[in-house]
């Protein structure tokens, strides 16, 4: 190991975890830190765009749990990026478990407006059953196959008893509303179906107090502020990495050599890898030489990584209430509780059952954000924008019963077909345990070996043991790996 107090440190990826690591190291006085970024921009899965005059978040959109314990909240506050209500102490003290109470509008596939009161029994049943998933923290205590299996079975069983005074049509409508919320829940885990989520694994995630908030001027402002505090030449853009040669396989003086796609080779004492898990799943066999150890590979394969896309839709005028914050669409023809569609290519749009209402950044701006995930989102990404727009138009007209409604513009995210991500964020797939998340963050070589330690370190949202899939989790992992090196020296 370089005995010098100023080792060569290379960070792969200029997303928020890579930036957080660089920040920590530079502030601690390390002068030989550089970031290699495959694309032409900073931010990774934080990406702000505009639809007309409305700011939209193609990637991360929320501060989950905006309170003092959230490093993202603290950074955004210090940079003056938060909306006034997020600074309100009452707001920070509320424990909503990432499920803020939103004012809903409900519509059915027969073109009927449904009253929020009539849908309350479905909402209550859904949140009660979802809360009950936390009882299964020990995998040995459950015979349920998955979160989806548990929720669907409980819903069918409890509906019969709870709603016995209601007529068959009403009971069926409430179960269809349950399906709507189950499909939306899939977006929270970026999964195709809750059947793919491990019931014990689902409880590993920890939420923070505070009602979720957005950054009114866009999440990229956070990245801009962080980048402005780093040396201007710290990042090399458009520089994909081909292979990380560790354990001195290149025979040089440094334990690690980073080989770039352009043929350039960079000697380093330490490399912090912050690429998304989707990229790691696809390229781990060529990205590391020698290959990653078996237990680490198994965890990379076991941990889930899926797609959650957004379709922003702008309208001339709102067809929802002035105080509405979320719109639910209920398909009345679905016989059983389900969160998937039978034929993805024909019916993908049926997975899009929820729109969140964008707070207008200016007068006359009416934008909704439609949420879609799983194979249906992946299929949507293959379609030209005009086709997506046609499907959205037909969907909205069906549910409102108004054939005059026409979207002005749409804007879609496409995280699955992005060659640097292959999806959105991670989730605890079937069989995933705390051990897998521990393996994800373990540096190379393993501690048992006698060779130079901390050659390859791992950061990013998929390496946090309980804040995975969040921006604050990504920031904390960047700091964690930087601190690991600082402590070492």
Short mmCIF file of C-alpha atoms in Angstrom, two decimals:
data_model
loop_
_atom_site.label_atom_id
_atom_site.label_comp_id
_atom_site.label_asym_id
_atom_site.label_seq_id
_atom_site.Cartn_x
_atom_site.Cartn_y
_atom_site.Cartn_z
CA UNK A 1 0.00 0.00 0.00
CA UNK A 2 1.16 3.46 -0.87
CA UNK A 3 2.44 4.81 2.43
CA UNK A 4 1.97 8.32 1.15
CA UNK A 5 -0.92 10.16 2.76
CA UNK A 6 -2.13 11.17 -0.70
CA UNK A 7 -3.14 8.04 -2.60
CA UNK A 8 -4.47 7.93 -6.17
CA UNK A 9 -8.25 7.44 -5.90
CA UNK A 10 -10.46 6.85 -8.95
CA UNK A 11 -14.26 7.02 -8.66
CA UNK A 12 -16.28 5.34 -11.42
CA UNK A 13 -19.54 7.17 -12.04
CA UNK A 14 -20.56 10.80 -11.46
CA UNK A 15 -23.96 10.10 -9.93
CA UNK A 16 -24.77 11.44 -6.49
CA UNK A 17 -22.89 8.67 -4.62
CA UNK A 18 -19.72 9.24 -6.67
CA UNK A 19 -20.00 13.00 -6.15
CA UNK A 20 -20.60 12.51 -2.40
CA UNK A 21 -17.47 10.33 -2.13
CA UNK A 22 -15.35 12.87 -4.05
CA UNK A 23 -16.70 15.70 -1.89
CA UNK A 24 -15.76 13.95 1.33
CA UNK A 25 -12.27 13.04 0.09
CA UNK A 26 -11.47 16.49 -1.32
CA UNK A 27 -12.67 18.17 1.88
CA UNK A 28 -10.42 15.83 3.87
CA UNK A 29 -7.44 17.09 1.85
CA UNK A 30 -6.96 14.26 -0.68
CA UNK A 31 -5.57 15.83 -3.85
CA UNK A 32 -5.40 12.88 -6.25
CA UNK A 33 -9.10 12.16 -6.63
CA UNK A 34 -10.75 11.87 -10.03
CA UNK A 35 -14.14 10.77 -11.33
CA UNK A 36 -14.57 8.89 -14.62
CA UNK A 37 -18.07 9.37 -16.06
CA UNK A 38 -19.36 7.37 -19.04
CA UNK A 39 -21.81 10.06 -20.21
CA UNK A 40 -21.49 13.78 -20.91
CA UNK A 41 -23.26 14.89 -17.72
CA UNK A 42 -23.18 14.65 -13.92
CA UNK A 43 -26.05 13.37 -11.81
CA UNK A 44 -26.64 9.81 -13.01
CA UNK A 45 -30.21 8.88 -12.14
CA UNK A 46 -30.89 12.46 -11.02
CA UNK A 47 -32.05 14.16 -14.19
CA UNK A 48 -34.25 17.25 -14.48
CA UNK A 49 -36.03 18.23 -17.70
CA UNK A 50 -38.92 20.47 -18.74
CA UNK A 51 -42.29 19.87 -20.38
CA UNK A 52 -43.27 23.23 -21.76
CA UNK A 53 -42.64 25.56 -18.81
CA UNK A 54 -42.99 22.86 -16.16
CA UNK A 55 -39.94 21.40 -14.41
CA UNK A 56 -40.09 17.60 -14.50
CA UNK A 57 -37.90 14.97 -12.86
CA UNK A 58 -36.94 12.21 -15.31
CA UNK A 59 -35.15 10.48 -12.43
CA UNK A 60 -35.24 10.99 -8.65
CA UNK A 61 -38.16 13.22 -7.68
CA UNK A 62 -38.65 13.11 -3.92
CA UNK A 63 -36.82 13.64 -0.68
CA UNK A 64 -38.20 10.65 1.23
CA UNK A 65 -38.44 11.57 4.89
CA UNK A 66 -37.30 15.22 4.86
CA UNK A 67 -36.03 15.66 8.40
CA UNK A 68 -32.77 16.26 10.28
CA UNK A 69 -31.73 12.59 10.03
CA UNK A 70 -31.81 12.73 6.23
CA UNK A 71 -28.48 13.95 4.72
CA UNK A 72 -30.24 14.85 1.45
CA UNK A 73 -32.66 17.09 3.34
CA UNK A 74 -29.77 18.78 5.16
CA UNK A 75 -27.84 19.41 1.92
CA UNK A 76 -30.93 20.75 0.12
CA UNK A 77 -31.72 22.99 3.10
CA UNK A 78 -28.16 24.35 3.26
CA UNK A 79 -28.25 25.12 -0.48
CA UNK A 80 -31.64 26.86 -0.13
CA UNK A 81 -33.42 24.40 -2.43
CA UNK A 82 -36.38 23.35 -0.25
CA UNK A 83 -39.99 24.53 -0.47
CA UNK A 84 -41.16 26.47 2.65
CA UNK A 85 -43.45 23.66 3.90
CA UNK A 86 -40.52 21.21 4.07
CA UNK A 87 -38.81 23.48 6.61
CA UNK A 88 -41.86 23.34 8.86
CA UNK A 89 -40.94 21.35 12.05
CA UNK A 90 -44.43 19.72 12.16
CA UNK A 91 -43.90 18.48 8.62
CA UNK A 92 -40.56 16.93 9.60
CA UNK A 93 -42.03 15.20 12.66
CA UNK A 94 -44.84 13.35 10.87
CA UNK A 95 -44.30 9.62 10.42
CA UNK A 96 -46.07 8.72 7.17
CA UNK A 97 -43.83 5.78 6.21
CA UNK A 98 -43.24 7.21 2.71
CA UNK A 99 -46.98 7.18 2.11
CA UNK A 100 -48.11 10.81 2.49
CA UNK A 101 -51.86 11.36 2.67
CA UNK A 102 -52.73 12.69 -0.79
CA UNK A 103 -56.10 14.06 -1.93
CA UNK A 104 -57.36 11.54 -4.51
CA UNK A 105 -59.66 11.64 -7.53
CA UNK A 106 -60.98 8.23 -8.63
CA UNK A 107 -62.22 7.28 -12.10
CA UNK A 108 -63.54 3.95 -13.40
CA UNK A 109 -63.10 2.31 -16.81
CA UNK A 110 -66.80 2.84 -17.54
CA UNK A 111 -66.09 6.58 -17.60
CA UNK A 112 -67.56 7.25 -14.16
CA UNK A 113 -66.19 9.59 -11.51
CA UNK A 114 -66.09 7.66 -8.22
CA UNK A 115 -66.40 9.46 -4.90
CA UNK A 116 -63.34 9.36 -2.64
CA UNK A 117 -65.61 8.30 0.26
CA UNK A 118 -66.85 5.23 -1.63
CA UNK A 119 -63.23 4.15 -2.27
CA UNK A 120 -62.08 4.60 1.33
CA UNK A 121 -62.76 0.96 2.31
CA UNK A 122 -60.32 -0.19 -0.39
CA UNK A 123 -57.68 2.35 0.70
CA UNK A 124 -58.04 1.31 4.35
CA UNK A 125 -57.77 -2.39 3.55
CA UNK A 126 -54.75 -1.80 1.33
CA UNK A 127 -52.75 0.22 3.87
CA UNK A 128 -53.66 -2.21 6.67
CA UNK A 129 -52.44 -5.26 4.72
CA UNK A 130 -49.33 -3.40 3.53
CA UNK A 131 -48.52 -2.46 7.15
CA UNK A 132 -48.90 -6.12 8.15
CA UNK A 133 -46.03 -7.13 5.85
CA UNK A 134 -43.65 -5.78 8.51
CA UNK A 135 -44.53 -8.73 10.79
CA UNK A 136 -42.47 -11.09 8.66
CA UNK A 137 -38.95 -9.86 9.34
CA UNK A 138 -37.68 -13.39 9.90
CA UNK A 139 -37.77 -15.50 6.70
CA UNK A 140 -38.31 -18.64 8.82
CA UNK A 141 -41.60 -17.27 10.16
CA UNK A 142 -43.42 -17.15 6.85
CA UNK A 143 -44.99 -19.59 4.46
CA UNK A 144 -45.96 -16.80 2.07
CA UNK A 145 -44.14 -16.90 -1.27
CA UNK A 146 -43.90 -13.10 -1.68
CA UNK A 147 -45.34 -9.71 -0.76
CA UNK A 148 -47.77 -10.05 -3.69
CA UNK A 149 -48.94 -13.51 -2.64
CA UNK A 150 -49.53 -12.26 0.93
CA UNK A 151 -51.38 -9.08 -0.13
CA UNK A 152 -53.61 -10.69 -2.76
CA UNK A 153 -54.62 -13.60 -0.53
CA UNK A 154 -55.34 -11.34 2.46
CA UNK A 155 -57.37 -8.95 0.29
CA UNK A 156 -59.56 -11.73 -1.15
CA UNK A 157 -60.09 -13.31 2.30
CA UNK A 158 -60.79 -10.12 4.22
CA UNK A 159 -62.99 -8.47 1.59
CA UNK A 160 -65.62 -11.18 1.92
CA UNK A 161 -66.04 -10.59 5.65
CA UNK A 162 -65.54 -6.84 5.78
CA UNK A 163 -67.79 -5.93 2.91
CA UNK A 164 -70.51 -8.55 3.37
CA UNK A 165 -73.14 -5.80 3.66
CA UNK A 166 -72.20 -4.41 0.24
CA UNK A 167 -73.61 -5.73 -3.04
CA UNK A 168 -71.47 -7.89 -5.33
CA UNK A 169 -70.82 -5.03 -7.82
CA UNK A 170 -69.52 -2.73 -5.07
CA UNK A 171 -67.33 -5.47 -3.57
CA UNK A 172 -65.83 -6.17 -7.00
CA UNK A 173 -65.21 -2.45 -7.61
CA UNK A 174 -63.38 -2.15 -4.27
CA UNK A 175 -61.20 -5.18 -5.10
CA UNK A 176 -60.42 -3.58 -8.49
CA UNK A 177 -59.39 -0.43 -6.60
CA UNK A 178 -57.13 -2.64 -4.46
CA UNK A 179 -55.51 -3.88 -7.73
CA UNK A 180 -54.96 -0.26 -8.77
CA UNK A 181 -53.07 0.48 -5.55
CA UNK A 182 -51.11 -2.78 -5.84
CA UNK A 183 -49.94 -1.77 -9.34
CA UNK A 184 -48.87 1.62 -8.00
CA UNK A 185 -47.03 -0.09 -5.12
CA UNK A 186 -44.93 -1.91 -7.76
CA UNK A 187 -43.58 1.50 -8.84
CA UNK A 188 -42.26 2.12 -5.32
CA UNK A 189 -40.10 -1.00 -5.60
CA UNK A 190 -39.38 -0.68 -9.36
CA UNK A 191 -40.62 -4.23 -9.78
CA UNK A 192 -42.72 -5.97 -12.41
CA UNK A 193 -44.95 -7.48 -9.72
CA UNK A 194 -45.10 -7.60 -5.93
CA UNK A 195 -44.89 -11.38 -6.50
CA UNK A 196 -41.20 -10.74 -7.16
CA UNK A 197 -40.59 -9.09 -3.76
CA UNK A 198 -39.38 -11.14 -0.80
CA UNK A 199 -41.73 -10.78 2.19
CA UNK A 200 -38.99 -10.82 4.85
CA UNK A 201 -36.69 -8.75 2.60
CA UNK A 202 -39.41 -6.11 2.19
CA UNK A 203 -39.05 -5.24 5.90
CA UNK A 204 -35.34 -4.42 5.57
CA UNK A 205 -36.14 -0.97 4.20
CA UNK A 206 -36.34 1.81 6.81
CA UNK A 207 -38.26 5.01 6.27
CA UNK A 208 -37.50 8.37 7.88
CA UNK A 209 -39.93 10.81 9.45
CA UNK A 210 -41.25 13.71 7.39
CA UNK A 211 -43.75 14.22 4.57
CA UNK A 212 -42.02 13.58 1.21
CA UNK A 213 -41.18 16.75 -0.69
CA UNK A 214 -39.72 17.76 -4.04
CA UNK A 215 -37.18 20.41 -4.99
CA UNK A 216 -39.19 23.16 -6.76
CA UNK A 217 -36.27 24.23 -8.98
CA UNK A 218 -35.32 20.66 -9.83
CA UNK A 219 -33.11 17.94 -8.34
CA UNK A 220 -30.25 18.84 -10.69
CA UNK A 221 -29.78 22.05 -8.67
CA UNK A 222 -28.45 19.82 -5.89
CA UNK A 223 -25.92 18.28 -8.28
CA UNK A 224 -24.90 21.73 -9.58
CA UNK A 225 -24.30 22.97 -6.03
CA UNK A 226 -22.24 19.92 -5.07
CA UNK A 227 -20.21 20.06 -8.31
CA UNK A 228 -19.48 23.78 -7.84
CA UNK A 229 -17.53 22.90 -4.68
CA UNK A 230 -15.26 20.39 -6.46
CA UNK A 231 -12.21 21.26 -8.61
CA UNK A 232 -13.40 21.92 -12.17
CA UNK A 233 -11.07 19.33 -13.70
CA UNK A 234 -11.97 16.51 -11.28
CA UNK A 235 -14.38 14.75 -13.69
CA UNK A 236 -13.48 13.21 -17.04
CA UNK A 237 -16.72 12.96 -19.05
CA UNK A 238 -17.54 10.59 -21.93
CA UNK A 239 -15.02 8.15 -20.49
CA UNK A 240 -16.60 4.69 -20.01
CA UNK A 241 -14.52 2.14 -18.09
CA UNK A 242 -13.85 -1.20 -19.77
CA UNK A 243 -12.20 -3.08 -16.92
CA UNK A 244 -10.93 -2.67 -13.36
CA UNK A 245 -7.76 -4.77 -13.03
CA UNK A 246 -7.23 -5.30 -9.31
CA UNK A 247 -4.90 -7.37 -7.14
CA UNK A 248 -1.97 -6.04 -9.15
CA UNK A 249 -2.85 -8.21 -12.19
CA UNK A 250 -1.26 -5.61 -14.48
CA UNK A 251 2.10 -5.98 -12.71
CA UNK A 252 2.58 -2.26 -12.11
CA UNK A 253 3.51 -0.39 -8.94
CA UNK A 254 -0.13 0.33 -8.11
CA UNK A 255 -2.51 -2.43 -6.97
CA UNK A 256 -5.28 -1.32 -9.38
CA UNK A 257 -5.31 -0.30 -13.04
CA UNK A 258 -8.45 1.19 -14.56
CA UNK A 259 -8.71 0.45 -18.27
CA UNK A 260 -10.95 2.89 -20.16
CA UNK A 261 -12.86 2.21 -23.40
CA UNK A 262 -10.60 4.71 -25.19
CA UNK A 263 -7.59 2.53 -24.33
CA UNK A 264 -6.26 4.79 -21.60
CA UNK A 265 -4.96 3.04 -18.47
CA UNK A 266 -5.02 4.78 -15.09
CA UNK A 267 -3.00 3.49 -12.13
CA UNK A 268 -4.73 3.79 -8.76
CA UNK A 269 -4.37 2.82 -5.13
CA UNK A 270 -8.14 2.66 -4.72
CA UNK A 271 -11.18 2.59 -6.99
CA UNK A 272 -14.72 3.38 -5.80
CA UNK A 273 -17.27 1.75 -8.13
CA UNK A 274 -20.64 3.55 -8.07
CA UNK A 275 -22.29 2.15 -11.23
CA UNK A 276 -26.00 1.18 -10.97
CA UNK A 277 -26.79 -2.43 -10.05
CA UNK A 278 -28.45 -2.89 -13.47
CA UNK A 279 -25.13 -2.11 -15.16
CA UNK A 280 -23.26 -4.34 -12.71
CA UNK A 281 -25.62 -7.27 -13.41
CA UNK A 282 -25.02 -6.95 -17.14
CA UNK A 283 -21.27 -6.26 -17.21
CA UNK A 284 -19.66 -7.67 -14.04
CA UNK A 285 -17.99 -10.51 -15.99
CA UNK A 286 -15.96 -8.07 -18.12
CA UNK A 287 -15.78 -5.15 -15.69
CA UNK A 288 -13.50 -6.86 -13.15
CA UNK A 289 -10.29 -8.81 -13.55
CA UNK A 290 -9.87 -11.09 -11.69
CA UNK A 291 -13.65 -11.76 -11.48
CA UNK A 292 -15.62 -10.81 -8.39
CA UNK A 293 -15.69 -13.44 -5.63
CA UNK A 294 -18.55 -15.97 -5.76
CA UNK A 295 -20.48 -14.66 -2.74
CA UNK A 296 -20.48 -11.12 -4.15
CA UNK A 297 -21.65 -12.37 -7.56
CA UNK A 298 -24.47 -14.34 -5.96
CA UNK A 299 -25.69 -11.20 -4.17
CA UNK A 300 -25.51 -9.12 -7.35
CA UNK A 301 -27.69 -11.75 -9.02
CA UNK A 302 -30.09 -12.15 -6.06
CA UNK A 303 -30.79 -8.46 -5.43
CA UNK A 304 -33.52 -7.21 -7.76
CA UNK A 305 -33.22 -4.22 -10.09
CA UNK A 306 -36.23 -3.09 -12.08
CA UNK A 307 -37.72 -0.29 -14.11
CA UNK A 308 -40.05 2.47 -12.98
CA UNK A 309 -40.81 5.01 -15.71
CA UNK A 310 -42.75 8.24 -15.74
CA UNK A 311 -44.90 9.66 -18.51
CA UNK A 312 -45.48 13.39 -18.08
CA UNK A 313 -48.63 14.63 -19.81
CA UNK A 314 -49.56 18.27 -20.34
CA UNK A 315 -53.21 19.30 -20.85
CA UNK A 316 -54.85 22.57 -21.96
CA UNK A 317 -57.06 22.49 -18.86
CA UNK A 318 -57.38 20.17 -15.85
CA UNK A 319 -59.97 17.38 -15.83
CA UNK A 320 -59.28 16.78 -12.14
CA UNK A 321 -60.26 18.78 -9.04
CA UNK A 322 -58.31 21.87 -8.00
CA UNK A 323 -57.21 20.24 -4.72
CA UNK A 324 -56.46 16.83 -6.27
CA UNK A 325 -52.94 15.45 -5.69
CA UNK A 326 -53.27 11.91 -7.07
CA UNK A 327 -55.54 10.29 -9.66
CA UNK A 328 -56.44 6.58 -9.50
CA UNK A 329 -57.87 4.68 -12.46
CA UNK A 330 -59.90 1.54 -11.68
CA UNK A 331 -60.34 -1.19 -14.33
CA UNK A 332 -63.72 -2.75 -13.57
CA UNK A 333 -63.25 -5.79 -15.80
CA UNK A 334 -60.40 -7.39 -13.84
CA UNK A 335 -61.83 -10.48 -12.18
CA UNK A 336 -59.09 -11.07 -9.60
CA UNK A 337 -56.72 -8.89 -7.58
CA UNK A 338 -53.68 -8.51 -9.84
CA UNK A 339 -50.74 -6.18 -10.53
CA UNK A 340 -49.84 -7.45 -14.01
CA UNK A 341 -51.45 -7.44 -17.45
CA UNK A 342 -52.03 -10.60 -19.47
CA UNK A 343 -50.60 -9.37 -22.78
CA UNK A 344 -47.91 -6.71 -22.37
CA UNK A 345 -47.72 -5.66 -26.04
CA UNK A 346 -51.51 -5.24 -26.36
CA UNK A 347 -52.41 -4.05 -22.87
CA UNK A 348 -49.30 -2.36 -21.41
CA UNK A 349 -51.24 0.87 -20.79
CA UNK A 350 -53.44 -0.96 -18.23
CA UNK A 351 -50.47 -0.97 -15.86
CA UNK A 352 -50.56 2.86 -15.81
CA UNK A 353 -53.26 3.38 -13.19
CA UNK A 354 -51.93 6.37 -11.24
CA UNK A 355 -51.13 9.98 -12.08
CA UNK A 356 -49.64 12.39 -9.57
CA UNK A 357 -50.58 16.03 -10.09
CA UNK A 358 -47.71 18.46 -10.69
CA UNK A 359 -47.96 21.63 -8.67
CA UNK A 360 -48.07 24.27 -11.44
CA UNK A 361 -44.84 26.24 -11.57
CA UNK A 362 -46.79 28.97 -13.33
CA UNK A 363 -50.35 29.84 -14.26
CA UNK A 364 -51.91 27.80 -17.03
CA UNK A 365 -49.58 24.81 -16.60
CA UNK A 366 -51.53 21.53 -16.20
CA UNK A 367 -49.19 18.56 -15.99
CA UNK A 368 -49.72 15.05 -14.67
CA UNK A 369 -47.06 12.41 -14.04
CA UNK A 370 -48.17 8.89 -14.97
CA UNK A 371 -46.36 6.01 -13.25
CA UNK A 372 -45.58 2.69 -14.95
CA UNK A 373 -43.16 -0.10 -14.10
CA UNK A 374 -42.04 -3.62 -14.89
CA UNK A 375 -42.27 -5.30 -18.30
CA UNK A 376 -45.03 -2.87 -19.26
CA UNK A 377 -42.63 0.07 -18.76
CA UNK A 378 -39.91 -1.77 -20.68
CA UNK A 379 -42.35 -2.30 -23.56
CA UNK A 380 -43.47 1.35 -23.46
CA UNK A 381 -39.83 2.37 -23.99
CA UNK A 382 -39.75 0.55 -27.36
CA UNK A 383 -42.66 2.63 -28.71
CA UNK A 384 -42.35 5.95 -30.56
CA UNK A 385 -43.63 8.91 -28.54
CA UNK A 386 -46.62 9.35 -30.84
CA UNK A 387 -47.83 5.81 -30.05
CA UNK A 388 -47.49 6.43 -26.30
CA UNK A 389 -49.41 9.66 -26.67
CA UNK A 390 -52.22 7.87 -28.57
CA UNK A 391 -52.49 5.28 -25.78
CA UNK A 392 -52.57 7.96 -23.06
CA UNK A 393 -55.26 9.91 -24.96
CA UNK A 394 -57.42 6.80 -25.28
CA UNK A 395 -56.87 5.93 -21.59
CA UNK A 396 -57.89 9.38 -20.32
CA UNK A 397 -60.93 9.54 -22.61
CA UNK A 398 -62.06 6.07 -21.47
CA UNK A 399 -61.86 6.93 -17.78
CA UNK A 400 -63.30 10.46 -17.94
CA UNK A 401 -65.94 9.68 -20.55
CA UNK A 402 -64.84 12.87 -22.31
CA UNK A 403 -63.76 12.29 -25.92
CA UNK A 404 -62.59 15.89 -26.34
CA UNK A 405 -59.61 15.63 -23.94
CA UNK A 406 -56.33 15.68 -25.87
CA UNK A 407 -52.85 15.89 -24.33
CA UNK A 408 -50.81 18.87 -25.56
CA UNK A 409 -47.42 17.24 -25.04
CA UNK A 410 -45.89 14.22 -23.38
CA UNK A 411 -42.42 13.36 -22.09
CA UNK A 412 -41.30 9.82 -21.15
CA UNK A 413 -38.40 8.54 -19.08
CA UNK A 414 -36.58 5.54 -20.54
CA UNK A 415 -34.40 4.02 -17.84
CA UNK A 416 -34.46 0.41 -19.05
CA UNK A 417 -33.03 1.17 -22.49
CA UNK A 418 -30.41 3.53 -21.01
CA UNK A 419 -27.15 1.59 -21.58
CA UNK A 420 -25.61 2.93 -18.36
CA UNK A 421 -28.47 1.94 -16.02
CA UNK A 422 -30.66 -0.88 -17.47
CA UNK A 423 -33.41 0.09 -15.05
CA UNK A 424 -34.24 2.46 -12.20
CA UNK A 425 -33.37 1.18 -8.72
CA UNK A 426 -33.05 -1.97 -6.65
CA UNK A 427 -35.50 -4.04 -4.61
CA UNK A 428 -35.33 -7.11 -2.33
CA UNK A 429 -36.20 -9.86 -4.83
CA UNK A 430 -37.24 -13.35 -3.70
CA UNK A 431 -34.51 -14.91 -1.57
CA UNK A 432 -32.75 -11.60 -0.88
CA UNK A 433 -31.48 -11.15 2.68
CA UNK A 434 -29.51 -8.60 4.73
CA UNK A 435 -26.42 -10.69 3.93
CA UNK A 436 -26.79 -9.79 0.23
CA UNK A 437 -26.78 -6.06 0.95
CA UNK A 438 -23.77 -6.59 3.21
CA UNK A 439 -21.97 -8.42 0.40
CA UNK A 440 -22.80 -5.59 -2.02
CA UNK A 441 -20.80 -3.08 0.02
CA UNK A 442 -17.87 -5.33 0.89
CA UNK A 443 -14.57 -3.99 -0.50
CA UNK A 444 -12.06 -6.10 -2.45
CA UNK A 445 -9.95 -7.97 -1.68
CA UNK A 446 -11.83 -9.72 1.15
CA UNK A 447 -10.41 -9.08 4.59
CA UNK A 448 -9.04 -12.62 4.93
CA UNK A 449 -6.44 -12.05 2.22
CA UNK A 450 -3.03 -10.61 2.99
CA UNK A 451 -2.73 -8.43 -0.13
CA UNK A 452 -3.13 -4.65 -0.16
CA UNK A 453 -6.56 -3.79 1.31
CA UNK A 454 -9.35 -1.55 -0.02
CA UNK A 455 -8.39 -1.80 -3.70
CA UNK A 456 -11.98 -1.79 -4.99
CA UNK A 457 -14.81 -0.23 -2.97
CA UNK A 458 -18.52 -0.15 -3.80
CA UNK A 459 -21.08 2.65 -3.34
CA UNK A 460 -24.52 3.52 -4.73
CA UNK A 461 -28.12 3.05 -3.59
CA UNK A 462 -27.96 -0.76 -4.02
CA UNK A 463 -25.17 -0.97 -1.41
CA UNK A 464 -27.08 0.58 1.51
CA UNK A 465 -28.44 -1.99 3.97
CA UNK A 466 -31.78 -0.21 4.62
CA UNK A 467 -31.98 3.04 2.61
CA UNK A 468 -31.54 1.28 -0.75
CA UNK A 469 -33.42 2.78 -3.73
CA UNK A 470 -33.16 6.32 -2.31
CA UNK A 471 -31.01 9.38 -3.01
CA UNK A 472 -30.17 9.76 0.69
CA UNK A 473 -29.04 6.12 0.69
CA UNK A 474 -26.78 6.80 -2.31
CA UNK A 475 -25.24 9.86 -0.62
CA UNK A 476 -24.57 7.94 2.61
CA UNK A 477 -22.80 5.13 0.72
CA UNK A 478 -20.52 7.63 -1.04
CA UNK A 479 -19.59 9.13 2.32
CA UNK A 480 -19.18 5.65 3.83
CA UNK A 481 -16.58 4.55 1.27
CA UNK A 482 -14.72 7.88 1.44
CA UNK A 483 -14.63 7.58 5.24
CA UNK A 484 -13.39 4.01 4.92
CA UNK A 485 -10.33 5.31 3.06
CA UNK A 486 -9.86 8.32 5.33
CA UNK A 487 -9.93 6.03 8.39
CA UNK A 488 -7.49 3.65 6.71
CA UNK A 489 -4.89 6.40 6.27
#
